[in-house]
Amino acid sequence: MSSGNESISPSIDNDDDWREWCDEWPIRADTTYLNHGSFGPTPRAVRYCQLEWQKQMTSQPMDFFARQFEPAWLESRKRLAAFVGTAADNLVVVENSTAGMNVVASTVRLQPGDEVLLTDHEYGAVERIWRRACQTAGAAAPVIAQLPRQFESADQVVDAIFRAVTGRTRLLVVSHVTSPTAIILPVQKIADEAQRRGIAMCIDGPHAPAQVPVALDELACDFYTASLHKWVSAPLGSGFLYVAPRWQERVRTPILSWGRVSPTKPVAWWEEFVW
């Protein structure tokens, strides 16, 4: 055991200490792979589990999809909810953060003249999503808040963002960990100020889970979307969208299908995302 001031970490004194971990990833021998921020290769243990699910599916597809799929979907969502600190019914499973952000863009119904506020550290695809959403609604082009060239305090960042807020700002979109610059933004302080001003807030969080604590109920944002194929090392196509209860009845999925296994009819907001 260690005292309260000591940390416990694995020994990394020689190559043998790393071998167990290196064997989990089939990285080419000529490559040292550091870019989990884009595509995190899936470790061996996860790949084996993934293959087992594929075997179940292909061995009897009707049994799998009609009887096994929904309970497995709900169980995985339950475990994910515990990991990110919220109730399962506040989450849906989506392909990645971008897919979740498109759901938010379909849900937040902008009006002509409304403004969406982003920062100059936001991911390029997110900016594209909101440019199109604003254009479709006849709203103003997204407003880009300029963050400090040198970050000195959380309050400095909050002030820089809210200096760009106007009476027409309907939604604030910020990254938890920025993609271009790898900066951890003070999302709790930003969310608190947005809530005080009555401005909806969406956090783009694909780089946060497994790097920084994510406690969604404490954060009290309106939306949070993330990818799990990065630092969590889940298979590609693993992501989630959090929607605060006050928004759930207004959620609109861009892709409409059956929702639940027929003849069950979707009732709760999240059910449209199962199928």
Coordinates of C-alpha atoms in Angstrom, one line a residue:
M1 CA 0.0 0.0 0.0
S2 CA 1.0 3.6 -0.5
S3 CA 0.6 6.6 1.7
G4 CA -1.8 9.4 0.6
N5 CA 1.0 11.4 -0.9
E6 CA 2.4 8.6 -3.1
S7 CA 1.1 7.5 -6.5
I8 CA 0.9 4.0 -7.8
S9 CA 2.2 3.5 -11.4
P10 CA 3.4 0.5 -13.4
S11 CA 7.1 0.0 -13.7
I12 CA 8.5 1.1 -17.0
D13 CA 12.2 0.6 -16.4
N14 CA 12.9 -1.6 -19.4
D15 CA 11.4 -3.1 -22.6
D16 CA 10.0 -6.1 -20.8
D17 CA 7.8 -3.7 -18.8
W18 CA 6.2 -2.4 -22.0
R19 CA 5.9 -5.8 -23.8
E20 CA 2.5 -6.8 -22.4
W21 CA 1.0 -3.4 -23.5
C22 CA 2.8 -3.3 -26.9
D23 CA 1.4 -6.7 -27.7
E24 CA -2.2 -5.4 -27.4
W25 CA -1.7 -3.2 -30.5
P26 CA -0.6 -4.6 -33.9
I27 CA 1.3 -1.5 -34.9
R28 CA 3.7 -1.9 -37.8
A29 CA 7.3 -2.5 -36.6
D30 CA 8.5 0.7 -38.4
T31 CA 5.9 2.9 -36.6
T32 CA 5.6 4.4 -33.2
Y33 CA 1.9 5.4 -33.2
L34 CA 1.0 8.5 -31.2
N35 CA -2.1 9.8 -33.0
H36 CA -4.9 8.3 -30.9
G37 CA -6.4 11.8 -31.2
S38 CA -7.5 10.9 -34.7
F39 CA -7.9 7.2 -34.9
G40 CA -7.0 5.0 -31.9
P41 CA -6.2 1.5 -33.0
T42 CA -8.3 -1.0 -31.1
P43 CA -6.4 -3.2 -28.6
R44 CA -6.3 -6.9 -29.0
A45 CA -8.7 -7.6 -26.1
V46 CA -11.3 -5.3 -27.6
R47 CA -10.9 -6.8 -31.1
Y48 CA -11.5 -10.3 -29.7
C49 CA -14.7 -9.1 -28.0
Q50 CA -15.7 -7.4 -31.2
L51 CA -15.2 -10.6 -33.2
E52 CA -17.3 -12.6 -30.7
W53 CA -20.2 -10.2 -31.3
Q54 CA -19.8 -10.5 -35.0
K55 CA -19.9 -14.3 -34.7
Q56 CA -23.1 -14.1 -32.8
M57 CA -24.6 -11.8 -35.4
T58 CA -23.6 -13.9 -38.4
S59 CA -24.5 -17.3 -36.8
Q60 CA -28.2 -16.3 -36.5
P61 CA -28.9 -12.8 -37.7
M62 CA -32.7 -12.8 -36.9
D63 CA -32.1 -14.1 -33.3
F64 CA -29.4 -11.5 -32.8
F65 CA -31.2 -8.5 -34.1
A66 CA -34.7 -9.4 -32.9
R67 CA -33.7 -10.7 -29.4
Q68 CA -30.1 -9.9 -28.5
F69 CA -29.3 -6.5 -30.0
E70 CA -31.6 -4.2 -28.0
P71 CA -30.7 -5.7 -24.5
A72 CA -27.0 -5.4 -25.4
W73 CA -27.5 -1.8 -26.6
L74 CA -29.2 -0.9 -23.4
E75 CA -26.6 -2.6 -21.2
S76 CA -23.7 -0.9 -23.0
R77 CA -25.5 2.4 -22.6
K78 CA -25.9 1.8 -18.9
R79 CA -22.2 1.1 -18.4
L80 CA -21.3 4.1 -20.5
A81 CA -23.6 6.3 -18.4
A82 CA -21.8 5.3 -15.2
F83 CA -18.5 6.1 -16.8
V84 CA -19.5 9.6 -17.8
G85 CA -21.6 10.5 -14.8
T86 CA -25.2 10.6 -15.8
A87 CA -28.4 8.6 -16.1
A88 CA -28.6 6.1 -19.0
D89 CA -31.8 7.8 -20.3
N90 CA -29.8 11.0 -21.0
L91 CA -27.6 9.2 -23.5
V92 CA -27.8 7.7 -27.0
V93 CA -25.1 5.7 -28.8
V94 CA -24.0 7.3 -32.0
E95 CA -21.1 6.6 -34.5
N96 CA -18.9 9.5 -33.3
S97 CA -18.8 13.0 -32.0
T98 CA -19.6 14.5 -35.5
A99 CA -22.7 12.3 -35.8
G100 CA -23.8 13.6 -32.4
M101 CA -23.2 17.2 -33.4
N102 CA -25.4 16.7 -36.4
V103 CA -28.2 15.6 -34.1
V104 CA -27.7 18.8 -32.1
A105 CA -27.8 20.9 -35.3
S106 CA -31.1 19.2 -36.2
T107 CA -32.6 19.8 -32.7
V108 CA -31.7 23.4 -32.1
R109 CA -34.2 25.2 -34.3
L110 CA -32.6 28.4 -35.2
Q111 CA -34.5 31.4 -36.4
P112 CA -33.5 34.2 -38.9
G113 CA -31.1 36.5 -37.1
D114 CA -30.1 34.0 -34.4
E115 CA -26.4 33.5 -33.7
V116 CA -24.3 30.4 -32.8
L117 CA -21.1 31.2 -31.0
L118 CA -17.9 29.0 -31.5
T119 CA -14.3 29.6 -30.7
D120 CA -11.3 29.9 -33.0
H121 CA -10.0 26.6 -31.5
E122 CA -13.0 24.6 -32.6
Y123 CA -12.7 21.5 -34.9
G124 CA -13.2 22.3 -38.6
A125 CA -16.0 19.8 -39.2
V126 CA -18.0 21.3 -36.3
E127 CA -17.7 24.7 -37.8
R128 CA -18.9 23.3 -41.1
I129 CA -22.0 21.7 -39.4
W130 CA -23.0 25.0 -37.8
R131 CA -22.3 27.1 -40.9
R132 CA -24.8 24.9 -42.9
A133 CA -27.3 24.9 -40.0
C134 CA -27.2 28.7 -39.8
Q135 CA -27.5 29.1 -43.6
T136 CA -30.4 26.6 -43.8
A137 CA -32.3 28.5 -41.0
G138 CA -31.5 32.0 -42.4
A139 CA -29.6 32.7 -39.3
A140 CA -26.5 34.8 -39.1
A141 CA -23.2 33.1 -39.9
P142 CA -21.5 31.5 -36.8
V143 CA -19.7 34.0 -34.6
I144 CA -16.1 33.0 -33.8
A145 CA -14.8 34.1 -30.4
Q146 CA -11.1 34.7 -30.4
L147 CA -9.4 33.0 -27.4
P148 CA -6.2 34.4 -25.9
R149 CA -2.9 33.9 -27.6
Q150 CA -1.5 33.0 -24.2
F151 CA -3.7 31.2 -21.7
E152 CA -3.1 32.4 -18.1
S153 CA -6.4 31.7 -16.2
A154 CA -9.8 30.1 -16.6
D155 CA -11.5 33.4 -16.1
Q156 CA -9.5 34.9 -18.9
V157 CA -10.9 32.2 -21.3
V158 CA -14.5 32.7 -20.0
D159 CA -14.3 36.4 -20.5
A160 CA -13.0 36.0 -24.0
I161 CA -15.9 33.8 -25.0
F162 CA -18.6 35.9 -23.4
R163 CA -17.4 39.1 -24.8
A164 CA -18.6 37.7 -28.1
V165 CA -22.1 37.0 -26.8
T166 CA -24.9 39.2 -28.0
G167 CA -28.6 39.4 -27.4
R168 CA -29.1 37.1 -30.4
T169 CA -26.8 34.3 -29.2
R170 CA -28.9 31.1 -29.0
L171 CA -26.2 28.4 -28.7
L172 CA -22.6 28.3 -27.5
V173 CA -20.4 25.4 -28.9
V174 CA -17.0 24.8 -27.2
S175 CA -14.6 21.9 -27.1
H176 CA -13.7 20.1 -23.8
V177 CA -10.2 19.4 -25.1
T178 CA -9.5 21.4 -28.3
S179 CA -8.5 19.4 -31.4
P180 CA -6.1 21.8 -33.1
T181 CA -4.3 22.9 -29.9
A182 CA -4.9 20.2 -27.3
I183 CA -6.0 22.8 -24.6
I184 CA -8.4 21.7 -21.8
L185 CA -11.0 24.5 -21.7
P186 CA -12.7 25.4 -18.4
V187 CA -16.0 23.9 -19.5
Q188 CA -17.5 24.0 -16.0
K189 CA -17.1 27.7 -15.7
I190 CA -18.3 28.3 -19.2
A191 CA -21.4 26.1 -18.6
D192 CA -22.2 28.0 -15.4
E193 CA -22.0 31.3 -17.1
A194 CA -24.0 30.1 -20.1
Q195 CA -26.7 28.8 -17.8
R196 CA -26.7 32.1 -15.8
R197 CA -27.3 34.0 -19.1
G198 CA -29.9 31.5 -20.4
I199 CA -27.8 30.4 -23.4
A200 CA -27.8 26.8 -24.5
M201 CA -24.4 25.1 -24.6
C202 CA -23.1 22.1 -26.5
I203 CA -19.7 20.7 -25.6
D204 CA -17.7 18.9 -28.3
G205 CA -15.8 16.3 -26.3
P206 CA -14.2 13.6 -28.5
H207 CA -10.8 14.0 -26.9
A208 CA -12.0 14.1 -23.3
P209 CA -13.1 10.6 -22.1
A210 CA -10.2 8.7 -20.6
Q211 CA -8.0 11.9 -20.6
V212 CA -9.9 14.1 -18.2
P213 CA -12.8 13.4 -15.8
V214 CA -16.3 13.6 -17.5
A215 CA -19.2 14.1 -15.0
L216 CA -22.1 15.2 -17.2
D217 CA -24.7 15.8 -14.4
E218 CA -22.3 18.0 -12.5
L219 CA -21.4 19.9 -15.7
A220 CA -25.0 20.8 -16.4
C221 CA -24.5 21.6 -20.1
D222 CA -27.3 21.1 -22.6
F223 CA -25.6 18.7 -25.0
Y224 CA -22.3 16.8 -24.9
T225 CA -21.0 14.7 -27.8
A226 CA -17.9 12.5 -27.9
S227 CA -16.1 9.7 -29.7
L228 CA -14.8 6.6 -27.9
H229 CA -12.5 5.3 -30.6
K230 CA -9.8 7.7 -29.5
W231 CA -8.4 7.5 -26.0
V232 CA -11.0 5.0 -24.7
S233 CA -9.8 2.6 -27.5
A234 CA -13.3 1.4 -28.3
P235 CA -13.9 0.1 -31.8
L236 CA -14.4 2.7 -34.6
G237 CA -18.1 3.7 -34.7
S238 CA -18.4 4.1 -30.9
G239 CA -19.6 7.5 -29.7
F240 CA -22.3 9.0 -27.6
L241 CA -24.6 12.1 -27.4
Y242 CA -25.8 13.4 -24.0
V243 CA -29.0 15.5 -24.0
A244 CA -30.1 17.3 -20.9
P245 CA -33.7 16.4 -19.8
R246 CA -35.0 19.9 -20.7
W247 CA -34.1 19.3 -24.4
Q248 CA -35.1 15.7 -24.8
E249 CA -38.6 16.2 -26.1
R250 CA -37.3 18.4 -28.9
V251 CA -34.6 16.0 -30.2
R252 CA -34.8 15.2 -33.9
T253 CA -32.6 12.5 -35.3
P254 CA -31.4 13.3 -38.9
I255 CA -31.7 9.6 -39.8
L256 CA -35.2 8.2 -39.2
S257 CA -35.8 4.4 -39.2
W258 CA -37.9 2.0 -37.0
G259 CA -36.6 3.2 -33.7
R260 CA -37.3 -0.1 -31.9
V261 CA -37.8 -3.7 -32.9
S262 CA -41.3 -3.9 -34.5
P263 CA -44.0 -3.8 -33.4
T264 CA -42.7 -1.7 -30.4
K265 CA -43.3 2.0 -31.1
P266 CA -40.7 4.6 -30.0
V267 CA -41.9 6.6 -27.0
A268 CA -38.9 8.0 -25.2
W269 CA -36.6 10.4 -27.1
W270 CA -33.7 8.0 -27.2
E271 CA -35.6 5.1 -28.7
E272 CA -35.4 6.6 -32.2
F273 CA -31.6 6.0 -32.1
V274 CA -31.7 2.2 -31.3
W275 CA -32.6 1.2 -34.9

